[in-house]
Amino acid sequence: MLKRPKAILFDLDGVLTDTSEYHYQAWKHLADDEGIPFTREENDEHLRGVSRRDSLMYIIRGRQYSEDQIQEMMERKNNYYHDLIKNMSPRDLVEGGRELLPEIRNAGIKVAIASGSKNSLTVLELLQIMDLLDAVADGNCISNGKPAPDLFVYAAGMVKVPTSDCLGVEDADAGIEAIKTAGMQALAIGPQERFHRPDKVLPTLANKHLQDLLE
């Protein structure tokens, strides 16, 4: 059983909503533009929870591009992604999420987002859950992405809760590593074999209650 936290810090993609398919389609579009082979399996295995730049570096591995070309490709991928997510709606929130977040806050526990995505605010507004959150930390807030602990430490600071009193929730092993390095409890979302150091694993957050997260 997990220690009752004073704050729960949620990753966004793959935890509260599933934008991973949109990310894959955007990266696939870019890879096709450049004539680079890229599969769904590679996406799931190597790009989950990874920054935009590191994702691009994986896709182009070994191919020579200038820094200007790299910046342009990151921007192009982001534009493809924006085109795909603009039809997102509250229906894309994990089932039961609209009940879970207020339940956590009503229990006196802070709720924050800790997402490496620089598009988090756009997605949160489309999901219409900004009013259910105490803070949002995203990829615009920090220099070092996961597995560095910076994002989760920053999110804890935003809600003024010591890291030792926080629970981080992640679907990527790099995110779990970041949470543990930050000195927090870690709840992993996904298959057990994906993770190395979580304190607890749940297959999904769908229709879960606070008690389910902690027991």
Short mmCIF file of C-alpha atoms in Angstrom, two decimals:
data_model
loop_
_atom_site.label_atom_id
_atom_site.label_comp_id
_atom_site.label_asym_id
_atom_site.label_seq_id
_atom_site.Cartn_x
_atom_site.Cartn_y
_atom_site.Cartn_z
CA MET A 1 0.00 0.00 0.00
CA LEU A 2 1.31 3.47 -0.89
CA LYS A 3 1.76 6.20 1.71
CA ARG A 4 -1.06 8.73 1.44
CA PRO A 5 0.40 11.64 -0.55
CA LYS A 6 -0.25 15.37 -0.19
CA ALA A 7 -0.06 15.81 -3.96
CA ILE A 8 -0.54 13.54 -6.98
CA LEU A 9 1.36 14.57 -10.11
CA PHE A 10 -0.02 13.08 -13.32
CA ASP A 11 1.73 12.67 -16.63
CA LEU A 12 -0.80 13.48 -19.36
CA ASP A 13 -0.21 11.45 -22.53
CA GLY A 14 -0.98 7.78 -21.94
CA VAL A 15 -2.25 8.42 -18.40
CA LEU A 16 -5.22 10.84 -18.42
CA THR A 17 -5.67 10.77 -22.19
CA ASP A 18 -4.17 8.79 -25.04
CA THR A 19 -2.51 11.08 -27.55
CA SER A 20 0.19 8.51 -28.30
CA GLU A 21 -1.55 7.51 -31.55
CA TYR A 22 -1.50 11.15 -32.70
CA HIS A 23 2.20 11.44 -31.84
CA TYR A 24 2.92 8.25 -33.78
CA GLN A 25 0.97 9.46 -36.83
CA ALA A 26 2.79 12.82 -36.77
CA TRP A 27 6.24 11.19 -36.48
CA LYS A 28 5.31 8.66 -39.17
CA HIS A 29 4.26 11.50 -41.48
CA LEU A 30 7.60 13.22 -40.92
CA ALA A 31 9.58 9.99 -41.40
CA ASP A 32 7.69 9.32 -44.65
CA ASP A 33 8.47 12.88 -45.81
CA GLU A 34 12.17 12.18 -45.27
CA GLY A 35 12.10 8.65 -46.69
CA ILE A 36 13.09 7.13 -43.33
CA PRO A 37 11.61 3.75 -42.29
CA PHE A 38 9.71 4.06 -38.98
CA THR A 39 7.34 1.53 -37.43
CA ARG A 40 4.67 1.59 -34.75
CA GLU A 41 6.76 -0.90 -32.74
CA GLU A 42 9.74 1.48 -32.75
CA ASN A 43 7.45 4.30 -31.66
CA ASP A 44 6.03 2.31 -28.74
CA GLU A 45 9.39 0.97 -27.62
CA HIS A 46 11.69 3.99 -28.04
CA LEU A 47 9.62 7.21 -28.11
CA ARG A 48 7.27 6.78 -25.12
CA GLY A 49 7.89 9.58 -22.63
CA VAL A 50 10.81 10.94 -24.67
CA SER A 51 11.29 14.61 -25.61
CA ARG A 52 10.59 15.87 -29.12
CA ARG A 53 14.27 16.37 -29.89
CA ASP A 54 15.34 12.97 -28.54
CA SER A 55 12.50 11.35 -30.49
CA LEU A 56 13.72 12.99 -33.70
CA MET A 57 17.31 11.95 -32.95
CA TYR A 58 16.13 8.35 -32.68
CA ILE A 59 14.25 8.53 -35.99
CA ILE A 60 17.09 10.14 -38.00
CA ARG A 61 19.87 8.19 -36.21
CA GLY A 62 23.09 8.36 -38.19
CA ARG A 63 21.70 10.64 -40.89
CA GLN A 64 23.32 14.05 -41.23
CA TYR A 65 21.14 17.15 -40.80
CA SER A 66 22.04 20.72 -39.91
CA GLU A 67 20.67 22.29 -36.72
CA ASP A 68 18.35 24.44 -38.85
CA GLN A 69 16.97 21.31 -40.55
CA ILE A 70 16.50 19.61 -37.17
CA GLN A 71 14.58 22.64 -35.85
CA GLU A 72 12.43 22.70 -38.98
CA MET A 73 11.63 18.98 -38.69
CA MET A 74 10.63 19.35 -35.02
CA GLU A 75 8.36 22.24 -35.98
CA ARG A 76 6.89 20.27 -38.90
CA LYS A 77 6.14 17.29 -36.65
CA ASN A 78 4.49 19.61 -34.13
CA ASN A 79 2.31 21.12 -36.87
CA TYR A 80 1.22 17.64 -37.98
CA TYR A 81 0.41 16.81 -34.35
CA HIS A 82 -1.62 20.01 -33.88
CA ASP A 83 -3.66 19.19 -36.97
CA LEU A 84 -4.44 15.76 -35.50
CA ILE A 85 -5.36 16.85 -31.95
CA LYS A 86 -7.61 19.80 -32.84
CA ASN A 87 -10.60 17.43 -32.89
CA MET A 88 -9.94 16.19 -29.34
CA SER A 89 -12.78 16.75 -26.86
CA PRO A 90 -13.75 15.89 -23.26
CA ARG A 91 -14.59 12.40 -24.60
CA ASP A 92 -10.83 11.78 -24.92
CA LEU A 93 -10.28 12.01 -21.15
CA VAL A 94 -9.71 8.58 -19.57
CA GLU A 95 -13.04 7.04 -18.55
CA GLY A 96 -13.92 8.11 -15.02
CA GLY A 97 -11.26 10.84 -15.03
CA ARG A 98 -13.80 13.61 -14.54
CA GLU A 99 -14.81 11.91 -11.28
CA LEU A 100 -11.32 10.85 -10.13
CA LEU A 101 -9.67 14.30 -10.18
CA PRO A 102 -12.31 16.04 -7.99
CA GLU A 103 -12.34 13.00 -5.67
CA ILE A 104 -8.60 13.45 -5.08
CA ARG A 105 -8.93 17.19 -4.43
CA ASN A 106 -11.94 16.66 -2.13
CA ALA A 107 -9.69 14.37 -0.07
CA GLY A 108 -7.37 17.35 0.50
CA ILE A 109 -4.72 16.18 -1.98
CA LYS A 110 -3.32 18.58 -4.60
CA VAL A 111 -3.59 17.58 -8.28
CA ALA A 112 -0.99 18.68 -10.82
CA ILE A 113 0.07 17.77 -14.35
CA ALA A 114 3.74 16.90 -14.97
CA SER A 115 3.96 16.38 -18.72
CA GLY A 116 7.03 16.73 -20.90
CA SER A 117 4.81 17.78 -23.81
CA LYS A 118 4.95 21.45 -24.78
CA ASN A 119 1.38 21.07 -26.07
CA SER A 120 -0.08 20.13 -22.67
CA LEU A 121 -2.12 23.30 -22.18
CA THR A 122 -3.75 22.89 -25.59
CA VAL A 123 -4.70 19.29 -24.80
CA LEU A 124 -5.94 20.16 -21.28
CA GLU A 125 -8.15 22.91 -22.68
CA LEU A 126 -9.59 20.53 -25.29
CA LEU A 127 -10.26 17.96 -22.53
CA GLN A 128 -11.85 20.78 -20.46
CA ILE A 129 -10.19 19.81 -17.17
CA MET A 130 -8.16 22.94 -16.35
CA ASP A 131 -10.61 23.75 -13.52
CA LEU A 132 -9.90 20.33 -11.94
CA LEU A 133 -6.16 21.02 -11.55
CA ASP A 134 -4.05 22.93 -9.03
CA ALA A 135 -1.02 23.34 -11.33
CA VAL A 136 0.39 22.43 -14.74
CA ALA A 137 4.10 21.79 -15.31
CA ASP A 138 5.04 20.98 -18.90
CA GLY A 139 7.98 20.85 -21.27
CA ASN A 140 8.12 24.65 -21.40
CA CYS A 141 9.00 24.82 -17.68
CA ILE A 142 12.27 22.89 -17.62
CA SER A 143 15.46 22.30 -19.61
CA ASN A 144 16.10 18.65 -18.77
CA GLY A 145 13.39 16.19 -19.78
CA LYS A 146 12.64 12.77 -18.29
CA PRO A 147 14.39 10.65 -16.98
CA ALA A 148 15.81 13.76 -15.25
CA PRO A 149 13.63 14.55 -12.18
CA ASP A 150 13.31 18.27 -12.97
CA LEU A 151 9.71 18.24 -14.24
CA PHE A 152 8.32 16.43 -11.19
CA VAL A 153 10.37 18.56 -8.79
CA TYR A 154 9.05 21.68 -10.56
CA ALA A 155 5.42 20.43 -10.34
CA ALA A 156 5.85 19.70 -6.61
CA GLY A 157 7.15 23.23 -6.14
CA MET A 158 4.12 24.67 -7.93
CA VAL A 159 1.75 23.02 -5.42
CA LYS A 160 4.15 23.71 -2.49
CA VAL A 161 4.42 20.06 -1.43
CA PRO A 162 7.76 18.39 -0.53
CA THR A 163 8.78 15.77 -3.08
CA SER A 164 8.72 13.08 -0.38
CA ASP A 165 4.97 13.72 0.05
CA CYS A 166 4.17 13.40 -3.68
CA LEU A 167 2.96 10.50 -5.80
CA GLY A 168 3.92 10.60 -9.48
CA VAL A 169 1.82 8.77 -12.08
CA GLU A 170 3.46 7.77 -15.39
CA ASP A 171 3.07 5.40 -18.34
CA ALA A 172 6.74 5.54 -19.47
CA ASP A 173 9.71 3.94 -17.76
CA ALA A 174 11.70 7.17 -18.26
CA GLY A 175 8.96 8.95 -16.31
CA ILE A 176 9.03 6.41 -13.48
CA GLU A 177 12.81 6.90 -13.31
CA ALA A 178 12.27 10.66 -13.07
CA ILE A 179 9.71 10.25 -10.27
CA LYS A 180 11.95 7.93 -8.23
CA THR A 181 15.00 10.17 -8.73
CA ALA A 182 12.88 13.08 -7.43
CA GLY A 183 12.33 11.11 -4.21
CA MET A 184 8.64 10.43 -4.82
CA GLN A 185 6.43 7.37 -4.81
CA ALA A 186 5.78 6.13 -8.34
CA LEU A 187 2.58 4.66 -9.79
CA ALA A 188 3.06 3.13 -13.24
CA ILE A 189 0.23 2.85 -15.77
CA GLY A 190 0.62 0.03 -18.30
CA PRO A 191 2.02 -3.51 -18.49
CA GLN A 192 4.25 -4.57 -15.58
CA GLU A 193 7.12 -5.60 -17.86
CA ARG A 194 7.53 -2.04 -19.20
CA PHE A 195 8.81 -0.71 -15.87
CA HIS A 196 11.87 -1.18 -13.65
CA ARG A 197 11.28 0.77 -10.43
CA PRO A 198 7.61 1.56 -9.76
CA ASP A 199 6.09 1.23 -6.30
CA LYS A 200 2.84 0.06 -7.85
CA VAL A 201 1.50 -0.79 -11.33
CA LEU A 202 -2.05 -0.43 -12.67
CA PRO A 203 -2.95 -1.44 -16.24
CA THR A 204 -5.06 1.72 -16.68
CA LEU A 205 -6.57 4.65 -14.78
CA ALA A 206 -9.98 4.02 -16.37
CA ASN A 207 -12.78 4.04 -13.77
CA LYS A 208 -10.31 4.09 -10.87
CA HIS A 209 -10.84 5.80 -7.51
CA LEU A 210 -8.31 7.33 -5.12
CA GLN A 211 -8.42 4.14 -3.04
CA ASP A 212 -7.46 2.09 -6.12
CA LEU A 213 -4.39 4.28 -6.67
CA LEU A 214 -3.14 3.92 -3.10
CA GLU A 215 -4.01 0.34 -2.07
#
